Amino acid sequence: MTSKVALVTGGSRGIGAAIARRLAGDGFDVAITYQSAGDRAATVAKEVETAGRRALTMRAEAADAPALIEAVERTVRELGRLDVLVSNAGIAPYGPLEEVTLDEVDRLLAVHARASFVLAQAAARHMGRGGSIVLIGSSLAERVPYAGWTAYAMSKSALIGLAKGLARDLGPRGITANVVSPGSTDTEMNPADAPEAEEERRLTALGRYCSPADIAATVAHLAGEGGRTITGASIPVDAGVTA
Ligand code: NAP
């Protein structure tokens, strides 16, 4: 029997790498994309293979729609099917409102919202009953406790509407679509030992950062049997920063 297959964008490090490892541990063959860190993607692929699963790495810029569609098509060609899509690749520029350029706004919308739409549309063509689409959002789509994140929060909020629309479009085919919304998570994007980290911890109910594995555990739940009746939801994994 063919193994189930997951595609994780931005799987070369951070949250995406943790999701790739976790899904491999749960029995999925895993394809990952990266932007520039091919060596790090290869390391994650080796870990997937060490877990006994097949791996595929692909360079795919998230703002490049044809590259994303090709990543989906290549996953199906080389690994045989597609059961789970995790749209995770992301960027986190921030700064004073008056200094945000339209190019930066367009890039955020392209990398987060447009890429997730393109990937979901392409993936849905190949998914059967039991398919799962997971969009990695942000607690900043629910609550913005600091200045300087307007454009980022706007780009992540779009994923909530996208998941709800997908849930209705794809529900009749037995495919689920959800957002997992991390709070402060210890990665290169937001290291837990950075100067501002203490303030981020203070704003949470639990007084702590999330680990990439914490986010991956919820993605794995949605991708597995436990997620069969969860769709159109935005699930916070944020140590209670939005409580
Ligand atoms: P990270 O450590 O900076 O990793 C980002 C990943 O995305 C890398 O694999 C990177 O590839 C890839 N990537 C970045 N820009 C890309 C682009 N334009 N095209 C294709 N791939 C691209 O970030 P992270 O913390 O794991 O974040 C993962 C997701 O979680 C993002 O969507 C982020 O917004 C969200 N999130 C993170 C936090 C947090 O506190 N860390 C909180 C809320 C939400 P390369 O390695 O090749 O550069």
Short mmCIF file of N, CA and C and ligand atoms in Angstrom, two decimals, residues 9-17 33-38 40 60-63 68 87-92 107 111-112 136-140 152 156 181-190 200 209, ligand 1:
data_model
loop_
_atom_site.label_atom_id
_atom_site.label_comp_id
_atom_site.label_asym_id
_atom_site.label_seq_id
_atom_site.Cartn_x
_atom_site.Cartn_y
_atom_site.Cartn_z
N THR A 9 5.63 23.48 3.09
CA THR A 9 6.46 24.55 2.53
C THR A 9 7.29 25.19 3.66
N GLY A 10 8.47 25.67 3.30
CA GLY A 10 9.36 26.23 4.32
C GLY A 10 9.76 25.17 5.33
N GLY A 11 10.14 24.00 4.81
CA GLY A 11 10.48 22.88 5.70
C GLY A 11 11.96 22.76 6.02
N SER A 12 12.75 23.75 5.62
CA SER A 12 14.20 23.64 5.81
C SER A 12 14.64 23.96 7.23
N ARG A 13 13.81 24.64 7.99
CA ARG A 13 14.19 24.98 9.37
C ARG A 13 12.95 25.39 10.16
N GLY A 14 13.14 25.67 11.45
CA GLY A 14 12.08 26.22 12.29
C GLY A 14 10.85 25.33 12.37
N ILE A 15 9.68 25.96 12.33
CA ILE A 15 8.42 25.25 12.51
C ILE A 15 8.20 24.24 11.39
N GLY A 16 8.52 24.61 10.16
CA GLY A 16 8.31 23.70 9.03
C GLY A 16 9.14 22.43 9.15
N ALA A 17 10.38 22.57 9.60
CA ALA A 17 11.24 21.39 9.78
C ALA A 17 10.66 20.48 10.87
N THR A 33 9.61 22.24 0.82
CA THR A 33 10.19 23.29 -0.03
C THR A 33 11.05 24.20 0.83
N TYR A 34 11.92 24.94 0.15
CA TYR A 34 12.75 25.94 0.81
C TYR A 34 12.93 27.10 -0.16
N GLN A 35 13.46 28.20 0.36
CA GLN A 35 13.72 29.37 -0.49
C GLN A 35 15.17 29.37 -0.95
N SER A 36 16.11 29.24 0.00
CA SER A 36 17.53 29.29 -0.36
C SER A 36 18.38 28.27 0.39
N ALA A 37 17.89 27.74 1.51
CA ALA A 37 18.72 26.88 2.35
C ALA A 37 18.63 25.41 1.92
N GLY A 38 19.13 25.12 0.70
CA GLY A 38 19.06 23.75 0.18
C GLY A 38 19.80 22.76 1.05
N ARG A 40 20.18 22.85 4.30
CA ARG A 40 19.40 22.56 5.51
C ARG A 40 18.17 21.73 5.16
N ALA A 60 11.34 26.41 -3.95
CA ALA A 60 10.12 27.04 -4.47
C ALA A 60 9.88 28.34 -3.74
N GLU A 61 10.14 29.44 -4.42
CA GLU A 61 9.88 30.77 -3.85
C GLU A 61 8.35 30.93 -3.66
N ALA A 62 7.96 31.35 -2.46
CA ALA A 62 6.53 31.39 -2.14
C ALA A 62 5.76 32.45 -2.92
N ALA A 63 6.46 33.46 -3.43
CA ALA A 63 5.76 34.48 -4.22
C ALA A 63 5.65 34.10 -5.69
N LEU A 68 5.18 27.15 -7.10
CA LEU A 68 4.39 26.45 -6.08
C LEU A 68 3.55 25.33 -6.71
N SER A 87 0.93 24.83 4.46
CA SER A 87 1.47 26.08 3.92
C SER A 87 2.07 26.85 5.09
N ASN A 88 3.39 26.77 5.20
CA ASN A 88 4.09 27.28 6.39
C ASN A 88 5.11 28.37 6.09
N ALA A 89 5.68 28.38 4.87
CA ALA A 89 6.76 29.33 4.57
C ALA A 89 6.30 30.75 4.92
N GLY A 90 7.16 31.49 5.59
CA GLY A 90 6.74 32.83 5.98
C GLY A 90 7.90 33.74 6.29
N ILE A 91 7.57 35.03 6.36
CA ILE A 91 8.54 36.07 6.67
C ILE A 91 7.93 36.98 7.72
N ALA A 92 8.78 37.74 8.41
CA ALA A 92 8.24 38.56 9.51
C ALA A 92 8.90 39.93 9.58
N ARG A 107 4.68 41.96 -0.81
CA ARG A 107 5.47 40.74 -0.57
C ARG A 107 4.85 39.89 0.54
N VAL A 111 3.58 36.13 -0.09
CA VAL A 111 4.23 34.98 0.56
C VAL A 111 3.26 34.24 1.49
N HIS A 112 2.36 34.99 2.15
CA HIS A 112 1.45 34.32 3.10
C HIS A 112 0.10 33.98 2.44
N ILE A 136 -0.36 27.81 8.23
CA ILE A 136 0.26 28.30 9.45
C ILE A 136 0.06 29.81 9.53
N GLY A 137 -0.80 30.22 10.45
CA GLY A 137 -1.14 31.63 10.62
C GLY A 137 -0.29 32.27 11.68
N SER A 138 -0.93 33.04 12.57
CA SER A 138 -0.20 33.70 13.66
C SER A 138 -1.18 34.19 14.69
N SER A 139 -0.76 34.19 15.96
CA SER A 139 -1.60 34.78 17.01
C SER A 139 -1.86 36.26 16.73
N LEU A 140 -0.98 36.88 15.91
CA LEU A 140 -1.15 38.31 15.59
C LEU A 140 -2.34 38.55 14.67
N TYR A 152 1.96 42.54 8.63
CA TYR A 152 2.10 41.11 8.91
C TYR A 152 0.76 40.55 9.41
N LYS A 156 -1.67 37.61 7.70
CA LYS A 156 -2.02 36.34 8.36
C LYS A 156 -3.52 36.23 8.58
N SER A 181 -2.44 28.66 14.51
CA SER A 181 -1.95 30.02 14.76
C SER A 181 -0.95 30.04 15.91
N PRO A 182 0.35 29.99 15.58
CA PRO A 182 1.35 29.99 16.65
C PRO A 182 1.47 31.36 17.30
N GLY A 183 1.79 31.34 18.60
CA GLY A 183 2.31 32.54 19.26
C GLY A 183 3.82 32.50 19.16
N SER A 184 4.50 33.24 20.03
CA SER A 184 5.97 33.31 19.99
C SER A 184 6.55 31.90 20.06
N THR A 185 7.31 31.56 19.03
CA THR A 185 7.85 30.20 18.90
C THR A 185 9.34 30.30 18.63
N ASP A 186 10.12 29.50 19.34
CA ASP A 186 11.58 29.63 19.33
C ASP A 186 12.18 29.11 18.03
N THR A 187 12.39 30.04 17.08
CA THR A 187 13.02 29.72 15.79
C THR A 187 13.95 30.88 15.44
N GLU A 188 14.62 30.77 14.31
CA GLU A 188 15.48 31.89 13.88
C GLU A 188 14.66 33.15 13.63
N MET A 189 13.39 32.98 13.29
CA MET A 189 12.52 34.15 13.07
C MET A 189 12.30 34.90 14.37
N ASN A 190 12.28 34.18 15.50
CA ASN A 190 11.88 34.79 16.78
C ASN A 190 12.57 34.05 17.93
N GLU A 200 7.71 39.21 25.27
CA GLU A 200 6.78 38.30 24.60
C GLU A 200 6.29 37.23 25.58
N TYR A 209 7.55 30.60 25.81
CA TYR A 209 7.53 30.44 24.36
C TYR A 209 6.96 29.07 24.01
P1 NAP B 1 11.94 30.60 10.05
O1 NAP B 1 12.66 29.86 11.10
O2 NAP B 1 12.43 31.95 9.62
O3 NAP B 1 11.79 29.63 8.76
C1 NAP B 1 11.13 30.13 7.63
C2 NAP B 1 10.98 29.04 6.60
O4 NAP B 1 10.24 29.56 5.50
C3 NAP B 1 12.31 28.55 6.03
O5 NAP B 1 12.17 27.20 5.65
C4 NAP B 1 12.48 29.45 4.79
O6 NAP B 1 13.30 28.85 3.77
C5 NAP B 1 11.06 29.52 4.31
N1 NAP B 1 10.80 30.75 3.55
C6 NAP B 1 10.89 32.04 3.99
N2 NAP B 1 10.58 32.89 3.00
C7 NAP B 1 10.29 32.13 1.91
C8 NAP B 1 9.91 32.43 0.59
N3 NAP B 1 9.77 33.70 0.18
N4 NAP B 1 9.71 31.41 -0.27
C9 NAP B 1 9.86 30.13 0.14
N5 NAP B 1 10.22 29.78 1.38
C10 NAP B 1 10.43 30.78 2.25
O7 NAP B 1 10.42 30.86 10.49
P2 NAP B 1 9.46 30.05 11.50
O8 NAP B 1 9.50 30.75 12.80
O9 NAP B 1 9.71 28.60 11.42
O10 NAP B 1 8.04 30.43 10.84
C11 NAP B 1 7.26 29.48 10.11
C12 NAP B 1 5.85 30.04 9.95
O11 NAP B 1 5.29 30.28 11.25
C13 NAP B 1 5.80 31.39 9.23
O12 NAP B 1 4.67 31.44 8.39
C14 NAP B 1 5.65 32.40 10.36
O13 NAP B 1 5.01 33.59 9.94
C15 NAP B 1 4.80 31.60 11.34
N6 NAP B 1 4.88 32.07 12.72
C16 NAP B 1 6.05 32.05 13.41
C17 NAP B 1 6.09 32.51 14.73
C18 NAP B 1 7.35 32.53 15.54
O14 NAP B 1 7.32 33.13 16.66
N7 NAP B 1 8.45 31.89 15.12
C19 NAP B 1 4.91 32.99 15.32
C20 NAP B 1 3.73 32.99 14.58
C21 NAP B 1 3.72 32.51 13.29
P3 NAP B 1 14.94 29.03 3.78
O15 NAP B 1 15.42 28.23 4.97
O16 NAP B 1 15.36 28.48 2.48
O17 NAP B 1 15.19 30.50 3.96
#
